[in-house]
XYZ file of C-alpha atoms in Angstrom:
456
model
C 0.000 0.000 0.000
C 1.268 3.492 -0.814
C 2.478 5.499 2.153
C 0.167 8.409 2.944
C 3.026 10.864 3.357
C 4.188 10.026 -0.144
C 0.685 10.087 -1.584
C -0.108 13.591 -0.386
C 3.105 15.301 -1.460
C 2.682 19.086 -1.285
C 3.976 21.148 -4.184
C 3.335 24.671 -2.941
C 3.354 27.170 -5.782
C 4.049 24.391 -8.314
C 0.603 22.942 -7.532
C -0.843 25.700 -9.733
C 1.053 24.528 -12.830
C -2.021 22.719 -14.247
C -4.066 25.929 -13.883
C -1.330 27.921 -15.626
C -1.336 25.344 -18.432
C -5.095 25.735 -18.883
C -5.064 29.539 -18.755
C -1.963 29.766 -20.927
C -3.495 27.682 -23.687
C -6.982 29.192 -23.556
C -6.076 32.832 -23.029
C -2.841 32.646 -25.001
C -4.447 31.198 -28.112
C -7.437 33.520 -27.865
C -5.196 36.580 -27.604
C -2.918 35.372 -30.405
C -5.745 34.769 -32.882
C -7.404 38.039 -31.881
C -4.204 39.995 -32.587
C -3.450 38.237 -35.862
C -7.053 38.453 -37.057
C -6.663 35.307 -39.154
C -9.920 33.651 -38.015
C -13.488 34.811 -37.384
C -13.909 33.345 -33.905
C -10.473 33.542 -32.255
C -11.693 32.362 -28.841
C -13.084 29.149 -30.283
C -9.842 27.983 -31.887
C -8.626 26.321 -28.702
C -11.873 25.536 -26.821
C -11.900 25.848 -23.044
C -12.735 22.208 -22.444
C -9.767 21.165 -24.602
C -7.455 23.522 -22.693
C -8.779 22.248 -19.354
C -8.218 18.645 -20.492
C -4.553 19.427 -21.147
C -4.353 21.017 -17.675
C -5.928 17.899 -16.151
C -3.386 15.691 -17.916
C -0.609 17.909 -16.532
C -2.076 17.483 -13.031
C -2.231 13.707 -13.433
C 1.416 13.613 -14.556
C 2.483 15.333 -11.338
C 3.100 13.452 -8.064
C 4.413 10.124 -9.275
C 3.932 8.672 -5.782
C 0.160 8.880 -6.044
C -1.496 6.131 -8.132
C -3.383 7.359 -11.175
C -6.582 5.725 -9.917
C -6.357 7.779 -6.725
C -5.817 10.986 -8.705
C -8.830 10.238 -10.871
C -10.899 9.471 -7.764
C -9.980 12.798 -6.130
C -10.679 14.614 -9.390
C -14.138 13.043 -9.677
C -15.047 13.757 -6.050
C -14.157 17.423 -6.497
C -15.866 17.670 -9.890
C -19.090 16.169 -8.586
C -19.574 18.244 -5.443
C -23.041 19.593 -4.706
C -22.293 23.209 -5.622
C -20.928 22.285 -9.036
C -23.852 20.022 -9.856
C -26.356 22.680 -8.816
C -24.568 25.235 -10.983
C -24.711 22.852 -13.947
C -28.435 22.269 -13.428
C -28.983 26.032 -13.344
C -27.042 26.315 -16.603
C -29.269 23.700 -18.225
C -32.637 25.046 -17.047
C -31.479 28.568 -17.927
C -30.782 27.294 -21.428
C -34.237 25.724 -21.557
C -35.955 28.968 -20.500
C -33.874 31.033 -22.909
C -34.564 28.640 -25.786
C -38.335 28.585 -25.258
C -38.609 32.339 -24.611
C -36.700 33.060 -27.808
C -38.658 30.533 -29.871
C -42.025 31.981 -28.877
C -40.891 35.581 -29.485
C -40.553 36.682 -25.861
C -37.027 38.056 -26.183
C -37.932 40.159 -29.236
C -40.984 41.576 -27.459
C -39.024 42.511 -24.318
C -36.259 44.137 -26.366
C -38.649 46.065 -28.627
C -40.666 47.262 -25.632
C -37.504 48.528 -23.977
C -36.263 50.227 -27.140
C -39.666 51.852 -27.601
C -39.904 53.271 -24.085
C -36.294 53.978 -23.066
C -33.839 56.216 -24.950
C -30.951 54.167 -26.289
C -28.338 56.042 -24.261
C -30.043 55.010 -20.997
C -30.497 51.323 -21.843
C -26.966 50.261 -20.864
C -26.972 51.847 -17.372
C -30.582 50.681 -17.048
C -29.512 47.069 -17.629
C -26.880 47.450 -14.905
C -29.409 48.887 -12.432
C -32.117 46.289 -13.163
C -29.663 43.398 -12.858
C -28.284 44.870 -9.623
C -31.779 45.098 -8.116
C -32.679 41.556 -9.165
C -29.387 40.111 -7.861
C -29.744 41.978 -4.562
C -33.271 40.659 -4.139
C -32.486 37.023 -4.943
C -29.001 36.958 -3.407
C -27.231 35.265 -6.305
C -25.407 36.489 -9.370
C -26.149 33.376 -11.437
C -29.925 33.818 -11.273
C -29.701 37.454 -12.353
C -27.295 36.587 -15.165
C -29.467 33.911 -16.715
C -32.547 36.151 -16.523
C -31.072 39.347 -17.992
C -28.199 38.193 -20.250
C -30.413 37.001 -23.161
C -32.195 40.365 -23.164
C -28.893 42.252 -23.107
C -27.627 40.117 -25.984
C -30.715 40.824 -28.076
C -30.508 44.576 -27.363
C -26.825 44.658 -28.296
C -27.495 42.826 -31.538
C -30.527 44.985 -32.301
C -28.658 48.243 -31.756
C -25.401 47.085 -33.318
C -23.615 47.703 -30.017
C -20.755 45.800 -28.410
C -21.991 42.487 -26.998
C -19.156 42.288 -24.412
C -20.073 45.797 -23.227
C -23.715 44.858 -22.655
C -22.714 41.579 -21.033
C -20.364 43.528 -18.747
C -23.286 45.714 -17.652
C -25.235 42.567 -16.724
C -22.231 40.983 -14.993
C -21.469 44.165 -13.043
C -25.046 44.409 -11.822
C -25.151 40.737 -10.882
C -21.984 41.020 -8.818
C -23.263 44.168 -7.093
C -26.273 42.238 -5.844
C -24.301 39.122 -4.966
C -21.881 41.185 -2.896
C -24.457 43.371 -1.144
C -27.482 41.114 -0.648
C -28.079 39.954 2.929
C -29.315 36.573 1.686
C -26.355 35.921 -0.610
C -24.298 32.809 0.144
C -21.164 34.974 0.100
C -22.661 37.274 2.739
C -23.618 34.297 4.894
C -20.124 32.797 4.548
C -18.392 36.112 5.309
C -20.539 37.084 8.315
C -20.454 33.598 9.788
C -16.683 33.345 9.369
C -16.035 36.822 10.768
C -18.573 36.531 13.573
C -20.708 39.597 12.860
C -24.340 40.447 12.155
C -25.531 40.568 8.539
C -27.011 44.047 8.980
C -23.674 45.394 10.228
C -21.791 43.920 7.297
C -24.456 45.282 4.927
C -24.011 48.835 6.231
C -20.237 48.607 5.977
C -20.458 47.153 2.459
C -23.025 49.697 1.296
C -20.740 52.635 2.077
C -18.125 51.116 -0.249
C -20.302 49.480 -2.901
C -22.792 52.300 -3.453
C -20.213 54.912 -4.571
C -18.680 52.283 -6.862
C -22.129 51.545 -8.317
C -22.900 55.233 -8.889
C -19.623 55.765 -10.736
C -20.383 52.618 -12.751
C -23.753 54.060 -13.833
C -21.956 57.195 -15.000
C -19.352 55.144 -16.873
C -21.973 53.078 -18.681
C -23.903 56.256 -19.513
C -20.794 57.767 -21.074
C -20.118 54.557 -23.014
C -23.575 54.770 -24.620
C -23.675 58.550 -25.098
C -23.077 58.265 -28.848
C -25.770 55.666 -29.464
C -28.158 56.432 -32.307
C -31.984 56.180 -32.060
C -33.363 52.891 -33.311
C -35.686 52.903 -36.276
C -37.616 50.132 -37.968
C -40.111 47.586 -36.724
C -40.279 47.703 -32.910
C -43.534 45.827 -32.537
C -44.079 43.756 -29.414
C -46.671 41.608 -27.704
C -47.415 42.251 -24.039
C -48.624 38.668 -23.653
C -45.222 37.337 -24.720
C -43.527 39.478 -22.077
C -45.433 37.720 -19.279
C -42.822 34.927 -18.749
C -40.060 37.493 -18.201
C -42.210 39.525 -15.815
C -42.984 36.335 -13.930
C -39.334 35.259 -13.722
C -38.183 38.643 -12.434
C -41.076 38.965 -9.962
C -40.664 35.407 -8.656
C -36.919 35.896 -8.245
C -37.397 39.179 -6.374
C -39.926 37.474 -4.088
C -37.226 35.008 -3.080
C -38.295 31.884 -4.954
C -35.460 29.417 -5.599
C -33.782 30.201 -8.915
C -34.052 26.575 -10.055
C -37.825 26.543 -9.508
C -38.165 29.996 -11.073
C -36.482 28.916 -14.299
C -38.338 25.602 -14.634
C -41.742 27.166 -14.004
C -40.809 30.090 -16.257
C -39.930 27.657 -19.037
C -43.342 26.001 -18.928
C -45.099 29.363 -18.660
C -43.223 30.557 -21.763
C -44.278 27.361 -23.535
C -47.931 27.892 -22.613
C -47.800 31.483 -23.848
C -46.199 30.322 -27.091
C -48.864 27.667 -27.651
C -51.649 30.099 -26.710
C -50.404 32.746 -29.172
C -49.782 30.192 -31.912
C -46.040 30.874 -32.106
C -45.206 27.388 -30.774
C -46.596 23.910 -31.176
C -46.257 21.251 -28.510
C -43.460 19.629 -30.522
C -41.831 23.022 -31.071
C -41.937 23.636 -27.319
C -40.096 20.378 -26.630
C -37.562 21.098 -29.369
C -36.930 24.595 -27.976
C -36.217 23.084 -24.553
C -33.805 20.601 -26.108
C -31.949 23.145 -28.232
C -31.695 25.583 -25.318
C -30.268 22.949 -23.006
C -27.883 21.708 -25.704
C -26.448 25.179 -25.990
C -25.534 25.102 -22.295
C -24.162 21.571 -22.115
C -20.668 22.632 -23.143
C -20.705 25.249 -20.388
C -21.768 22.644 -17.809
C -18.997 20.280 -18.894
C -16.415 23.049 -18.578
C -17.636 23.812 -15.033
C -17.350 20.158 -14.009
C -13.867 19.720 -15.478
C -12.594 22.973 -13.994
C -13.902 22.144 -10.509
C -12.182 18.770 -10.685
C -8.901 20.409 -11.710
C -9.148 22.806 -8.775
C -9.730 19.823 -6.494
C -6.419 18.260 -7.599
C -4.607 21.584 -7.093
C -6.027 21.721 -3.555
C -4.867 18.161 -2.837
C -1.388 19.090 -4.057
C -1.222 21.852 -1.443
C -1.592 24.905 -3.664
C -4.294 26.601 -1.592
C -2.539 25.956 1.735
C 0.678 27.420 0.290
C -1.094 30.559 -0.917
C -2.741 31.207 2.460
C 0.510 30.606 4.345
C 2.545 32.962 2.133
C 0.062 35.801 2.583
C -0.165 35.305 6.346
C 3.614 35.467 6.842
C 3.744 38.950 5.307
C 1.427 40.613 7.817
C 3.192 43.202 9.996
C 0.796 46.123 10.495
C -2.916 46.804 10.676
C -2.909 48.120 7.113
C -0.993 45.038 6.030
C -3.547 42.875 7.838
C -6.430 44.441 5.898
C -4.556 44.043 2.619
C -3.785 40.430 3.527
C -7.445 39.640 4.250
C -8.537 41.206 0.964
C -5.801 39.738 -1.223
C -6.191 36.302 0.337
C -9.914 36.277 -0.427
C -9.394 37.616 -3.964
C -6.544 35.300 -4.899
C -8.374 32.274 -3.532
C -11.390 33.219 -5.613
C -9.259 33.541 -8.748
C -7.770 30.108 -8.069
C -11.040 28.419 -7.078
C -13.465 30.463 -9.279
C -16.003 30.218 -6.472
C -16.315 33.235 -4.207
C -18.269 31.396 -1.516
C -15.686 28.631 -1.173
C -12.873 31.187 -1.293
C -14.439 33.110 1.604
C -15.047 29.937 3.611
C -11.391 28.918 3.257
C -10.028 32.379 4.011
C -12.413 33.210 6.880
C -10.752 31.274 9.774
C -7.308 32.738 9.129
C -8.800 36.166 8.373
C -10.546 36.115 11.753
C -7.277 35.349 13.527
C -5.573 38.201 11.683
C -8.459 40.563 12.419
C -8.470 39.688 16.119
C -4.710 40.122 16.366
C -4.851 43.601 14.807
C -8.195 44.628 16.371
C -10.092 44.860 13.080
C -13.848 44.930 13.620
C -15.684 41.733 12.550
C -17.968 43.674 10.181
C -14.927 45.243 8.514
C -13.328 41.809 8.181
C -16.508 40.350 6.648
C -16.806 43.285 4.264
C -13.220 42.920 3.025
C -13.631 39.174 2.518
C -16.769 39.615 0.433
C -15.683 42.686 -1.549
C -12.369 41.288 -2.754
C -13.847 37.882 -3.609
C -16.614 39.603 -5.587
C -14.319 42.087 -7.337
C -11.757 39.527 -8.419
C -14.489 37.094 -9.493
C -15.741 39.603 -12.056
C -12.233 40.024 -13.476
C -11.478 36.307 -13.835
C -11.914 35.224 -17.484
C -12.537 31.635 -16.397
C -15.144 32.359 -13.684
C -18.587 30.784 -13.545
C -20.348 33.978 -14.560
C -18.224 34.173 -17.679
C -19.133 30.572 -18.481
C -22.795 31.513 -18.188
C -22.419 34.450 -20.573
C -20.478 32.403 -23.106
C -23.280 29.840 -23.009
C -25.551 32.490 -24.523
C -22.917 33.704 -27.011
C -20.291 31.124 -27.976
C -17.967 33.583 -29.717
C -17.604 35.737 -26.599
C -14.168 37.179 -25.833
C -13.963 36.938 -22.000
C -11.204 39.539 -21.799
C -13.472 42.050 -23.543
C -16.102 41.533 -20.833
C -13.397 41.940 -18.174
C -12.343 45.169 -19.860
C -15.811 46.695 -19.467
C -16.685 45.253 -16.058
C -16.410 48.702 -14.503
C -18.138 47.935 -11.226
C -15.477 45.437 -10.152
C -12.678 47.917 -10.843
C -14.416 50.706 -8.938
C -15.372 48.383 -6.069
C -11.798 47.155 -5.586
C -10.474 50.707 -5.912
C -12.904 51.963 -3.266
C -11.892 49.152 -0.905
C -8.171 49.845 -1.432
C -8.711 53.554 -0.733
C -10.394 52.754 2.591
C -7.447 50.525 3.533
C -4.713 52.874 2.394
C -6.144 55.951 4.105
C -7.551 54.236 7.199
C -11.195 54.952 6.422
C -14.339 53.134 7.615
C -12.950 52.463 11.089
C -15.372 51.875 13.932
C -15.268 53.917 17.182
C -13.788 50.884 18.949
C -11.037 50.584 16.381
C -10.232 54.295 16.606
C -10.042 54.085 20.397
C -7.664 51.123 20.230
C -5.428 52.930 17.722
C -5.422 56.027 19.953
C -4.354 53.950 22.953
C -1.612 52.281 20.940
C -0.278 55.624 19.781
C -0.312 56.957 23.342
C 1.564 53.879 24.535
C 4.214 54.350 21.842
C 4.598 58.015 22.787
C 4.987 57.104 26.464
C 7.728 54.578 25.680
C 9.668 57.229 23.825
């Protein structure tokens, strides 16, 4: 039998080699073909699942002491965890709803109604605001993405605008809600790990997130300031808009996103049959084609989660946490450490909830040692995980968006994801200049300064 100490050899930084292989192939080839302009869809030349497969092979070639069967077993256990499977199911039912809504004319009606009532220059910031409200109400970015992204795509295509720009508006709004909502899983993980009340973390977060959101609205308004009025046929059917109204209302009321999408799919089918735009067979085919469009995205999510599981087994995450912790010397350094640890873990794990859960115990120790208030600790954990998540080209939200538009350039979405940049900048400013400190923290700092003066 293989010795356990040999089996679980820790590689430290080298544990991330398989991830670098995946990102190098996927991003490298996408950037190369984009620059050369030799193909029409540069980001499809080396598909993500092919790049991840090469990364998985690289992971399996590492650690010769561990039997291949054991590596495969650990990969499968990580790939099949509950969170990943739920995300894949959401992908599939989102595809079903999108396929049926499009087939019965719901997307066209929603888009034409919006273009008829709202000036073009206000549509982009409006999409950000609507998505932010929905995500805040339902407490999840994925539910808001799957509800609003198809509409944003249709508007972008109808106006001849940049699809990545409109997707970035949706993504920014979704992450605003995911970060701020008191029922978000990231909020629950951060407040539980830091030991504070949700309302206290919400107030602390709001003072940082709201200015970032306001600047984001201005940025998106400026980006659409040159948009031209839309002419042509903008006819719509109010009946065909009902499924979208239902989905948004049900989500805001707190219904589970999985149930919302399934019931919304059947409601869209009934509307299509009632209006004569769908037959029963057409309804079933629309479900199938919509789900088929998301299957590649689900497979990528499963493979990527399995790869991250192997990296964790090889000690990559433990190494990252340990390196950051050793560099803490001051209170400011402690706040930077908490934020960077949460953000880097999210980039490595592409799951902000898991990243926060892993970082939270060590972050609490650091916060206690440097007398950082629990609500401040929770806020930093959530903000940096959220901000970095929106800038990761391989994150789950990006997979969702690419499921609706296969030729999507993820770096273009990252480029326009203004909210994440402004959110991280606002958080860094509060750290660098000692802002957002509680009365208790200020009193402790005053006492420390007096003690230092007395020693002199």
